[in-house]
CSV table of C-alpha atoms and ligand atoms in Angstrom, one decimal:
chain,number,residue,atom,x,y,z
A,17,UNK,CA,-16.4,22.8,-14.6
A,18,UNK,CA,-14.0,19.7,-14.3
A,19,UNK,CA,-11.8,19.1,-10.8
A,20,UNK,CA,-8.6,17.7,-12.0
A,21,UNK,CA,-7.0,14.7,-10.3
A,22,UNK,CA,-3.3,14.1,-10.7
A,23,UNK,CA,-2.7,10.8,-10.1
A,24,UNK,CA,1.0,9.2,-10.1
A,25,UNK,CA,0.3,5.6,-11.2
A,26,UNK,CA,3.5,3.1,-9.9
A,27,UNK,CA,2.1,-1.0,-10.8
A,28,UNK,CA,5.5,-2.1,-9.4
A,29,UNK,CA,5.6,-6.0,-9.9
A,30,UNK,CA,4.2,-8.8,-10.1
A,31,UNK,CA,0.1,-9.0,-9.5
A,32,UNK,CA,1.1,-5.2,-8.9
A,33,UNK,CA,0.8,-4.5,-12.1
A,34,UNK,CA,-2.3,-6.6,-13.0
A,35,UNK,CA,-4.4,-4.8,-10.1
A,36,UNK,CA,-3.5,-1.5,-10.8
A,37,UNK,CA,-5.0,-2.2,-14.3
A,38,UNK,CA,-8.4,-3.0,-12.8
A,39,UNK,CA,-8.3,0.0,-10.5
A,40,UNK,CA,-7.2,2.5,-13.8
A,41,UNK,CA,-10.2,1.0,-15.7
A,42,UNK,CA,-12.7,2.0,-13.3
A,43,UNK,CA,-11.1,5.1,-12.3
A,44,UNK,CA,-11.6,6.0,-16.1
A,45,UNK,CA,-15.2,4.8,-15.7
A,46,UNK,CA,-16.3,6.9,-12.6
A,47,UNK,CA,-14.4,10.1,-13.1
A,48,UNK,CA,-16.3,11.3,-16.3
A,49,UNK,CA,-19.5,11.0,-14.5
A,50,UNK,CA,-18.5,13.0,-11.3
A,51,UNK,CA,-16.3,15.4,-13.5
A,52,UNK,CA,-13.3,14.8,-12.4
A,53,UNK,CA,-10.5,14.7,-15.1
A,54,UNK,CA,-8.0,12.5,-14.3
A,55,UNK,CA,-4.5,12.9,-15.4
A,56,UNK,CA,-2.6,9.9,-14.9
A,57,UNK,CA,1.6,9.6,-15.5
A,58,UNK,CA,2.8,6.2,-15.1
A,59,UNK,CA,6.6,5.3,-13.4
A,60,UNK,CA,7.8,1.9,-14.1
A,61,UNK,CA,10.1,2.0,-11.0
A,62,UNK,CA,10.4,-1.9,-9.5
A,63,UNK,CA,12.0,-5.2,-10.5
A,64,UNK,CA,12.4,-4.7,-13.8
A,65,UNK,CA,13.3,-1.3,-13.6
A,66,UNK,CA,16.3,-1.8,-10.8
A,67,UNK,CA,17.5,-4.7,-12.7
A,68,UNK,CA,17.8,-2.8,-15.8
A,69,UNK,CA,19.4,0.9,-13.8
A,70,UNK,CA,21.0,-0.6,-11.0
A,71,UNK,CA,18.6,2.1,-9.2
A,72,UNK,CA,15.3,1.9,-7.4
A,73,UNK,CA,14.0,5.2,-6.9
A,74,UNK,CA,15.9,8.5,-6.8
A,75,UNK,CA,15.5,11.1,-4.3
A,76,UNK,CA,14.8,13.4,-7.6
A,77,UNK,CA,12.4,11.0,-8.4
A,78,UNK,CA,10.6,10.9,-5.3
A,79,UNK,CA,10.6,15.1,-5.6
A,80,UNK,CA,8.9,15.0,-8.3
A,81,UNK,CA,6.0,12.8,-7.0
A,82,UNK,CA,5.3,15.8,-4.7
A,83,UNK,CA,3.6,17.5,-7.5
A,84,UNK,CA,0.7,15.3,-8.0
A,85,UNK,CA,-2.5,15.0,-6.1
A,86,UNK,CA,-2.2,11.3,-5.1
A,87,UNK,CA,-0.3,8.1,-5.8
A,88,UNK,CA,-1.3,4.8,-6.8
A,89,UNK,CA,0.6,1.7,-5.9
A,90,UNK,CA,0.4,-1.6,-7.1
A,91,UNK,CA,3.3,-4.0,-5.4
A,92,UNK,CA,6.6,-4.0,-5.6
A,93,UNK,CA,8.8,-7.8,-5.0
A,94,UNK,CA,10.6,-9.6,-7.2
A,95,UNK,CA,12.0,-12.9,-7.5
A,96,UNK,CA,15.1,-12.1,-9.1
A,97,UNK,CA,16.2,-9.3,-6.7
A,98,UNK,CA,17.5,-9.6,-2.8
A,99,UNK,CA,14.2,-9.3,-0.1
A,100,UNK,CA,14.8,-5.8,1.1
A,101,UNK,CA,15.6,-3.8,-1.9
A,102,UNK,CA,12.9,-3.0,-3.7
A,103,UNK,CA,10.7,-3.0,0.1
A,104,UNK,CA,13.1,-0.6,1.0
A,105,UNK,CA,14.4,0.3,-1.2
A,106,UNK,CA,11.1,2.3,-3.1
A,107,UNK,CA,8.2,1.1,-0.6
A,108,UNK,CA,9.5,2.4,3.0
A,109,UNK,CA,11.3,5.5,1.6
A,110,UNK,CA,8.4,6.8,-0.6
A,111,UNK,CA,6.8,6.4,2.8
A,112,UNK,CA,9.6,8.1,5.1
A,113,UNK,CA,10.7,11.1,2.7
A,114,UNK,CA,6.6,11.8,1.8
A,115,UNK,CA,6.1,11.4,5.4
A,116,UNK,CA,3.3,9.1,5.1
A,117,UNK,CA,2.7,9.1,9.0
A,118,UNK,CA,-0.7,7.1,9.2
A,119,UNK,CA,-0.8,4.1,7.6
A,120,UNK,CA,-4.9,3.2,7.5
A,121,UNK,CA,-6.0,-0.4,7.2
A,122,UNK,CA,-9.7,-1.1,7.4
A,123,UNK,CA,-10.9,-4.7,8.2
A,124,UNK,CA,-14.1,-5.0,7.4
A,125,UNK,CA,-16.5,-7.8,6.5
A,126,UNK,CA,-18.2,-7.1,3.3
A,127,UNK,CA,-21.9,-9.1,2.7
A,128,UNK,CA,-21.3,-12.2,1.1
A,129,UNK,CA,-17.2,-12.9,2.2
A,130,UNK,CA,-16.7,-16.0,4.0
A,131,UNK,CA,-14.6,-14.8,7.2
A,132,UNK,CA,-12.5,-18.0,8.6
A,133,UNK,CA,-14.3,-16.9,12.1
A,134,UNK,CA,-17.4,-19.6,12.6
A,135,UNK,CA,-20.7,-17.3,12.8
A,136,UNK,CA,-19.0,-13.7,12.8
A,137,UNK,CA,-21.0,-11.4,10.7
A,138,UNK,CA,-20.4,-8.0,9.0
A,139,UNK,CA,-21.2,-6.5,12.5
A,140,UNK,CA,-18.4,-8.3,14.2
A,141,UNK,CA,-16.1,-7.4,11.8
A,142,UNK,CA,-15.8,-3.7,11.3
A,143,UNK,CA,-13.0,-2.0,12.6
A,144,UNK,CA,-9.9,0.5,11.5
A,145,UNK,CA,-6.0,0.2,12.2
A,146,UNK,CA,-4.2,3.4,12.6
A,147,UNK,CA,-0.5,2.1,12.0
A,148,UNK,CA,2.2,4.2,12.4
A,149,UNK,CA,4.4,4.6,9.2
A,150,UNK,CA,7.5,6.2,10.0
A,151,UNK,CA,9.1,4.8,12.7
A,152,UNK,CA,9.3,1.4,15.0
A,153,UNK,CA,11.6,-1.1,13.7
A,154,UNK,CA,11.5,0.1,10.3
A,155,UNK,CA,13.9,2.8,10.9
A,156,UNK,CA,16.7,0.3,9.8
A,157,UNK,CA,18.8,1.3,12.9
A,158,UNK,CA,21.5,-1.1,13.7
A,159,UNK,CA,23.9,-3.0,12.0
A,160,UNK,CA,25.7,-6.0,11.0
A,161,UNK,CA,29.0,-7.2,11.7
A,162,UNK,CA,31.2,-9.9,11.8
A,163,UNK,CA,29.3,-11.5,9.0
A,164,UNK,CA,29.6,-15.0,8.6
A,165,UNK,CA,31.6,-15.6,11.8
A,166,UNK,CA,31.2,-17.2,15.1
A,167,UNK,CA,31.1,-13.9,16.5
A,168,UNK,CA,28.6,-12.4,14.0
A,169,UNK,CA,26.7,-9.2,15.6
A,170,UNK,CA,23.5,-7.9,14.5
A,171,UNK,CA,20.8,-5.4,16.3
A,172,UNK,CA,17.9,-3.6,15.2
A,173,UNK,CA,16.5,-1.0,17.5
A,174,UNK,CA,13.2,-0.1,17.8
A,175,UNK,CA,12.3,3.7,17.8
A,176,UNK,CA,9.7,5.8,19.5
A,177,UNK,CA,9.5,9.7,19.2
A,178,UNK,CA,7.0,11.9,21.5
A,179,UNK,CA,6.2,13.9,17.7
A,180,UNK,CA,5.3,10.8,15.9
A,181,UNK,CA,3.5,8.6,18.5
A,182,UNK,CA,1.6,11.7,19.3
A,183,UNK,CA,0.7,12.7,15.8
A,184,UNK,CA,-0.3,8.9,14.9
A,185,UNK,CA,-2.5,8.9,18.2
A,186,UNK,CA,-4.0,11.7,17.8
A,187,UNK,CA,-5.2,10.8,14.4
A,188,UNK,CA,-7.1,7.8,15.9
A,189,UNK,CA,-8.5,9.5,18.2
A,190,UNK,CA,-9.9,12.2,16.3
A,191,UNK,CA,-11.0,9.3,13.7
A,192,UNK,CA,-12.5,7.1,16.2
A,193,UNK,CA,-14.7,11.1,17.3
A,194,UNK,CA,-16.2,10.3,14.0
A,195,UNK,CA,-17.3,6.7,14.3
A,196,UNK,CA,-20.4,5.5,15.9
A,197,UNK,CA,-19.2,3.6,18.6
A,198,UNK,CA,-16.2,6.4,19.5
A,199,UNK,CA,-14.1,3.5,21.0
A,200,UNK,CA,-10.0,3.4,20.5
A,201,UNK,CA,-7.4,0.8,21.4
A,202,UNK,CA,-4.0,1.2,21.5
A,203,UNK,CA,-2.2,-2.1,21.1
A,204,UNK,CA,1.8,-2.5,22.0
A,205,UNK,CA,3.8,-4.9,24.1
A,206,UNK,CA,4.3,-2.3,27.3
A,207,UNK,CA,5.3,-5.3,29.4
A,208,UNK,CA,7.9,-6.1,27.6
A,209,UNK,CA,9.1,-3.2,25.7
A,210,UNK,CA,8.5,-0.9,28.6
A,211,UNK,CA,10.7,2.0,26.9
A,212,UNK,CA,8.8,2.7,23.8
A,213,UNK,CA,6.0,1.3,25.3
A,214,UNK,CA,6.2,3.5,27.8
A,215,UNK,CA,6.5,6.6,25.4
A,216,UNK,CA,3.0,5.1,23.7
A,217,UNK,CA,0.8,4.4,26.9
A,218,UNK,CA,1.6,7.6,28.7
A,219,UNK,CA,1.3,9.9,25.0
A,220,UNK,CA,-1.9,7.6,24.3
A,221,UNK,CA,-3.4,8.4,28.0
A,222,UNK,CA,-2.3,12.5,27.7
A,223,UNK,CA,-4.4,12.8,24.5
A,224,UNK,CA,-7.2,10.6,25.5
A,225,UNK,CA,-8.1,13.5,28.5
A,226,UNK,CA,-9.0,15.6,25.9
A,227,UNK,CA,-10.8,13.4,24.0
A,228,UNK,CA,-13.7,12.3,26.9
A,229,UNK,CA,-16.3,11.2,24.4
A,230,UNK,CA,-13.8,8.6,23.0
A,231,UNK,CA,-13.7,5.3,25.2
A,232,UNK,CA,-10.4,3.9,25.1
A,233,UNK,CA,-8.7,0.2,25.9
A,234,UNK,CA,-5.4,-1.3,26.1
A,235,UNK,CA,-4.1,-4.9,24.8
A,236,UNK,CA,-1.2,-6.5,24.5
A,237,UNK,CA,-0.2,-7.1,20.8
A,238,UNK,CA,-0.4,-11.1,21.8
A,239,UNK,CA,-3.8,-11.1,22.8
A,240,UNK,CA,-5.1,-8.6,20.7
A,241,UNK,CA,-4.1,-11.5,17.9
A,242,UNK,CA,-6.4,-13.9,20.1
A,243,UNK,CA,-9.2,-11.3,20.1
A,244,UNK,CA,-9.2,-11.1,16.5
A,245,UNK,CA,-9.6,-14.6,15.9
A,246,UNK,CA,-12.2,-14.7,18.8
A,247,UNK,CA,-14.4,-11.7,19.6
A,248,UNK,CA,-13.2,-9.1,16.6
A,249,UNK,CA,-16.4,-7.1,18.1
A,250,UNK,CA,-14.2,-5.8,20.2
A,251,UNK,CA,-12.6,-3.2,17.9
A,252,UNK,CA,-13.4,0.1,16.7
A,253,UNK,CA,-10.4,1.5,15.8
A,254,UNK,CA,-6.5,0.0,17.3
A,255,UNK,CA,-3.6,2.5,16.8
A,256,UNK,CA,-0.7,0.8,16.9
A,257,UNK,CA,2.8,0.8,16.1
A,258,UNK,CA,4.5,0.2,13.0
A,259,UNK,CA,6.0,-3.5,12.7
A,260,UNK,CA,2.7,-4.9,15.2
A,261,UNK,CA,0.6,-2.8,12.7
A,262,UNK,CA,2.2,-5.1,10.1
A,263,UNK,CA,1.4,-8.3,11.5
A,264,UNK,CA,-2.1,-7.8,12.7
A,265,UNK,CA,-3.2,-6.2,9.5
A,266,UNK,CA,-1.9,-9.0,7.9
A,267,UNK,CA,-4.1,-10.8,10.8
A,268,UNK,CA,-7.0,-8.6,9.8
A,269,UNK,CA,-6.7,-8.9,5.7
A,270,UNK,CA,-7.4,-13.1,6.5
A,271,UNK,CA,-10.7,-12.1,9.0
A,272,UNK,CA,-12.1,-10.1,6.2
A,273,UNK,CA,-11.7,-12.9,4.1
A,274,UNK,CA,-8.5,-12.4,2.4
A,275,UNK,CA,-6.0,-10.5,0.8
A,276,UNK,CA,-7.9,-9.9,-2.1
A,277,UNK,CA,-10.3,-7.5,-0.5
A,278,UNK,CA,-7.8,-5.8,2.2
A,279,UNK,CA,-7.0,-2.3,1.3
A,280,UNK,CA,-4.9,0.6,2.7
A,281,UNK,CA,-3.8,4.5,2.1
A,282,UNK,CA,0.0,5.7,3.5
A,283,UNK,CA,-1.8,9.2,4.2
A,284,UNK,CA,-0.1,12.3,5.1
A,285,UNK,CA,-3.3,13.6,6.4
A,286,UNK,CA,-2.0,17.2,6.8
A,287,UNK,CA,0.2,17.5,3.1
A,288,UNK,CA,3.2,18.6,5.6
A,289,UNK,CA,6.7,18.9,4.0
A,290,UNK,CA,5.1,19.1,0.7
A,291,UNK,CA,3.7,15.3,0.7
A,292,UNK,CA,1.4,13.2,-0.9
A,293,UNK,CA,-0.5,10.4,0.4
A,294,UNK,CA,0.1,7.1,-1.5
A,295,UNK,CA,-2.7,4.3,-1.9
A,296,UNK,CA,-1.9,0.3,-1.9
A,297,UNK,CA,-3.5,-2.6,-1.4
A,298,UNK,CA,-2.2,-4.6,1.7
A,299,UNK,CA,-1.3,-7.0,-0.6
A,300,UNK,CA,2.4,-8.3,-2.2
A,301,UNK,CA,3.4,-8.7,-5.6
A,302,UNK,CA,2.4,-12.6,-5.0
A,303,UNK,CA,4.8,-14.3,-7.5
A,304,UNK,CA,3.1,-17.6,-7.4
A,305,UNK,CA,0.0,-16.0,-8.7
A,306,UNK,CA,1.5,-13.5,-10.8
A,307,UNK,CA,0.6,-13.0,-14.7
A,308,UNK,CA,-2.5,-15.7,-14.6
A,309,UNK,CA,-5.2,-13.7,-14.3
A,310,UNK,CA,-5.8,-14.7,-10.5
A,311,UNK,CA,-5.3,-11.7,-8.5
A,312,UNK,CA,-8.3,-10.5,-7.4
A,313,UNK,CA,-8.8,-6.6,-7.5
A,314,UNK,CA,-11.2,-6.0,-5.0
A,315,UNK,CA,-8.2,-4.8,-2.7
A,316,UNK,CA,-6.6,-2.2,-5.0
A,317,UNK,CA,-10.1,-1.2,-6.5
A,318,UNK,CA,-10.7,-0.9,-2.8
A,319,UNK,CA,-7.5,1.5,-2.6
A,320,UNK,CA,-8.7,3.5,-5.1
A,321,UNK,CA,-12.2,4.2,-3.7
A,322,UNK,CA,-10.0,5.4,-0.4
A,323,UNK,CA,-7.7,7.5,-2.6
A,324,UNK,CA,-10.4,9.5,-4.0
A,325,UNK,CA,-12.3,10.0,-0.7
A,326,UNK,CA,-8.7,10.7,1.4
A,327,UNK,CA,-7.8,13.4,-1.4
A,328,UNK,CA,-10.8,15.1,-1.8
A,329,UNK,CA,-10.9,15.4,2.0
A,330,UNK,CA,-7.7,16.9,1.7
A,331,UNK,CA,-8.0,19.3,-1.5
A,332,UNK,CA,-11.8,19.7,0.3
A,333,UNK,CA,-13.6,18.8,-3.0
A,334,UNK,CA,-16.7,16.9,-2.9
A,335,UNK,CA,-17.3,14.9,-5.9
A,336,UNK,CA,-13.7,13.5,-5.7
A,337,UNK,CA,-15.2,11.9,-2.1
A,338,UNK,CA,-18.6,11.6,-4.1
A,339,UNK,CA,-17.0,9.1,-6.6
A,340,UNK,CA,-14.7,7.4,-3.8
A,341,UNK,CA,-18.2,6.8,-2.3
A,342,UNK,CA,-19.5,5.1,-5.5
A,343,UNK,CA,-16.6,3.1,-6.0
A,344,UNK,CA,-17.0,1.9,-2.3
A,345,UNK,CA,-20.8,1.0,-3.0
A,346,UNK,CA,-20.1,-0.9,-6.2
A,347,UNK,CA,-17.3,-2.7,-4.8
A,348,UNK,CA,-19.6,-4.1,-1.9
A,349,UNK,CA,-22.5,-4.8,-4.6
A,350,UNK,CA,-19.9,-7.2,-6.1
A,351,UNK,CA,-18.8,-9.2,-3.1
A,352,UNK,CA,-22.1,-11.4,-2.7
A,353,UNK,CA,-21.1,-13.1,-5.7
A,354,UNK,CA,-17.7,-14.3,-3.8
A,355,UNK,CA,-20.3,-16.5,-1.8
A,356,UNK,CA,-19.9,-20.0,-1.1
A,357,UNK,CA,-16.3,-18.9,-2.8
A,358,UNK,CA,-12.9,-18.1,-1.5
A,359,UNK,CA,-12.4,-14.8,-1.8
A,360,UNK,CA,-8.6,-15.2,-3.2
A,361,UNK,CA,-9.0,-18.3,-5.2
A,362,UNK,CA,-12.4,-17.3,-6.4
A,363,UNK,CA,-12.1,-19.1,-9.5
A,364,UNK,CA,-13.1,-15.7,-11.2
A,365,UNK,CA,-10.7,-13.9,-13.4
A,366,UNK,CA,-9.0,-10.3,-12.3
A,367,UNK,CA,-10.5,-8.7,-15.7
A,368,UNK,CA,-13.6,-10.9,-14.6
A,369,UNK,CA,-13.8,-8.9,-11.5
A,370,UNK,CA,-13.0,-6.0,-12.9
A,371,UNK,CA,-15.8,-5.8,-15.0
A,372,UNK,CA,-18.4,-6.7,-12.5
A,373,UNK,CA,-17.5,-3.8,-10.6
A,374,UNK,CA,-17.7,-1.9,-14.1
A,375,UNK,CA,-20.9,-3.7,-13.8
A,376,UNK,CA,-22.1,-2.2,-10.5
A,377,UNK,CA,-21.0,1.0,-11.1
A,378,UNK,CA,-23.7,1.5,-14.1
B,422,NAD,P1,1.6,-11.5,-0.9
B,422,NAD,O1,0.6,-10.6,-0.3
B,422,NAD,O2,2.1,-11.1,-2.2
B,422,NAD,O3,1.0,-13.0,-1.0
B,422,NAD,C1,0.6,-13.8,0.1
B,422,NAD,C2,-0.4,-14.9,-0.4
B,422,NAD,O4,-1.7,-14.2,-0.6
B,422,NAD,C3,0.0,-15.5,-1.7
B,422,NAD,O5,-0.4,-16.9,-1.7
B,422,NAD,C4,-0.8,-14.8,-2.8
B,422,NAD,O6,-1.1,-15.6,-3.9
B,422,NAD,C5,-2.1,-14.4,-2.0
B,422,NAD,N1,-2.6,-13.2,-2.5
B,422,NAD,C6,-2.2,-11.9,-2.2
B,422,NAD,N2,-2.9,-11.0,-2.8
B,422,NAD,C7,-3.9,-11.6,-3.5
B,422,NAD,C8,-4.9,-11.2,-4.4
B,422,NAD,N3,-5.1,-9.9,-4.6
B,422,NAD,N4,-5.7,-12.2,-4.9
B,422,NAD,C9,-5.5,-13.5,-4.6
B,422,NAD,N5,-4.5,-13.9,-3.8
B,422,NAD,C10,-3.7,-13.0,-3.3
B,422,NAD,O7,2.8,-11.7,0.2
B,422,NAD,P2,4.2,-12.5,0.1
B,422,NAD,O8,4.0,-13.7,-0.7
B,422,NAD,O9,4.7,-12.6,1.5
B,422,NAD,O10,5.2,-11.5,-0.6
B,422,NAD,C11,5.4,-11.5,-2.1
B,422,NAD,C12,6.3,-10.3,-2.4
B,422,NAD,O11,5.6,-9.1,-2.2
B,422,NAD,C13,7.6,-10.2,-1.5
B,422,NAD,O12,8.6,-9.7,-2.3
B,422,NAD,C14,7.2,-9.1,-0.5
B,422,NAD,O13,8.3,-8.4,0.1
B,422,NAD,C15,6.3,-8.2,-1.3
B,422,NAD,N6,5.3,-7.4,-0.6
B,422,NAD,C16,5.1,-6.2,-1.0
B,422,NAD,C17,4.1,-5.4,-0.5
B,422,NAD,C18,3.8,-4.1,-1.0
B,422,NAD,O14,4.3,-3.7,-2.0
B,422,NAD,N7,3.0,-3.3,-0.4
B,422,NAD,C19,3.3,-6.0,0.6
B,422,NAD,C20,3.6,-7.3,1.0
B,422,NAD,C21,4.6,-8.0,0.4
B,423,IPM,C1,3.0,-4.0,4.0
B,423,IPM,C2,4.3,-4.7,3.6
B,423,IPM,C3,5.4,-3.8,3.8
B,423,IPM,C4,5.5,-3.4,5.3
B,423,IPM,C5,6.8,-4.3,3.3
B,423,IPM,C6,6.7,-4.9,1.9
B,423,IPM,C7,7.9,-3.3,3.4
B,423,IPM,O1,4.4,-5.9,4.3
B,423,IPM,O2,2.7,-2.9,3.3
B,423,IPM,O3,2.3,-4.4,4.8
B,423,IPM,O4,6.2,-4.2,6.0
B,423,IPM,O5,5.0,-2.4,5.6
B,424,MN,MN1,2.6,-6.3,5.5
């Protein structure tokens, strides 16, 4: 007996593309093995594809991603087209109309990565962020006027909802139930932004009552960037809000040693209004790397190892989290060869590294 996977496969641009590759190729290695079919469809929405329509992505075309099991992303960016479009555009609203609510970032040291941290080992460095994906700053609320004038206008607000803070925290906490060290921190700016974070700190404290094997923290988003960079031992799992979760994952990609290894799932844990959770690296389309072999894959093979875990958590079948596991194991079998190296300008090819995962998988 076979367990099918339907996998929507969108490279977007750039690196995208060349990532996405690597990922596919051991997908196809590590399915037949576990027996799991895999039945991938490709969509060439991106850069190329809004400068040849005029559109990104339709809300059609988004429907139809419903009816698949899980979605691969590559990148999406594109020199020749306005910042904002294609981020927008087909990143943020295959994220809002899925309802991708938790967006998971691990940072985590791998053996042989060089963090930037002087004598931080794999112990320091092991921690989750819950970021919320739906609302925050990305909302796009506000406007422009009065362009180009002395009296040009602009605001962006900054949006907080009792359903979606509560949902995201309650995901960390019942995440944080399963880790060793059961410890949560919820990182905002509540001295500043005491309206939303208002709305976070008393949701966060509510839940945490019923959660009394969990030890919980607070940090301001300011310092919790200096605690990265100085005692990342102090994190277990951070939930945090959606543009902050932005900037200290970023924060967290470069601890772990780089973009090349940081990956992430846009999960709707639950499948509510018909979703589908959507796997990416952390990662851009990096146009100043783009199409010379230089990208390195760990990140999106990375993805792909929490894709099949997340979805067979979700359709509750165990080889599909069998097979994320391998992928997991031979992607940290491959990392002690990045040492003495820079994890992002390794010098190795992103076919190179491709195949030594190949490799490490048997
Ligand atoms: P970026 O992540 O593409 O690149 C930042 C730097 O990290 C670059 O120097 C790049 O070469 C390096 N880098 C990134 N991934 C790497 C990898 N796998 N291997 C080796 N080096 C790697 O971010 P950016 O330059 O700020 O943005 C480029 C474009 O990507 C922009 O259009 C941006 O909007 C878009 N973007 C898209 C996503 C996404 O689709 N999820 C995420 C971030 C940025
Ligand atoms: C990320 C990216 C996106 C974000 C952009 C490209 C919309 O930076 O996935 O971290 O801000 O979430
Ligand atoms: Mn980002």
């Amino acid at each position: 007996m076979t367990t099918p996977l339907k996998l929507a496969v969108i490279p977007g641009d750039g690196t995208g593309q060349e990532v996405t590759d690597q990922a596919l190729r051991i997908l196809d290695a590590v399915a037949p093995g576990h027996g799991i079919s895999v039945d991938a469809t490709r969509f060439g929405y991106g850069g190329e594809h809004y400068l040849r329509t005029g559109e990104v992505i339709t809300d059609e075309q988004v429907d139809e991603l419903r009816g698949f099991d899980a979605i691969m992303l590559g990148a999406v960016g594109h020199p020749d087209v306005k910042p904002g479009v294609l981020e927008k555009g087909l990143l943020l609203k295959l994220r809002f109309q899925l309802d991708q609510y938790i967006n998971l970032r691990p940072v985590k040291l791998y053996p042989g990565v060089d963090t930037p941290l002087a004598g931080k080992t794999p112990e320091d460095i092991d921690f989750v962020c819950v970021r919320e994906n739906t609302e925050d700053l990305y909302c796009g609320n506000g406007g422009r006027a009065r362009v180009g004038t002395a009296q040009e206008i602009s605001t962006q607000e900054m949006i907080a909802t009792r359903f979606g803070v509560e949902r995201c925290v309650r995901y960390a906490f019942e995440l944080a139930k399963t880790r060793p060290r059961k410890h949560l921190t919820l990182v905002h700016k509540t001295n500043v932004l005491t309206h939303c974070g208002g709305t976070w700190f008393d949701t966060f404290s509510e839940i945490a009552a019923g959660y009394p094997d969990v030890e919980t923290g607070y940090h301001h988003v300011d310092a919790c960037c200096m605690y990265m960079a100085t005692k990342p031992e102090a994190y277990d799992v951070i939930v945090v809000p959606n543009m902050f979760g932005d900037i200290i994952t970023d924060l967290g990609a470069a601890v772990a040693g780089g973009m090349g290894i940081a990956a992430s799932g846009n999960l709707n844990p639950d499948r509510s209004a018909n979703s589908v959770s959507m796997f990416e690296p952390v990662h851009g389309s990096s146009p100043d790397i783009a199409g010379q072999n230089k990208a390195n894959p760990l990140a999106a093979i990375d993805s792909l190892a929490m894709l099949l875990r997340e979805t067979g958590r979700v359709k509750t079948e165990d080889v599909l989290i069998r097979a994320g596991d391998a992928v997991a194991t031979a992607v940290q079998a491959v990392t002690p060869k990045f040492t003495g190296k820079r994890l992002d300008r390794s010098g190795y090819g992103t076919d190179e590294i491709g195949a030594m995962v190949l490799d490490a998988l048997g």
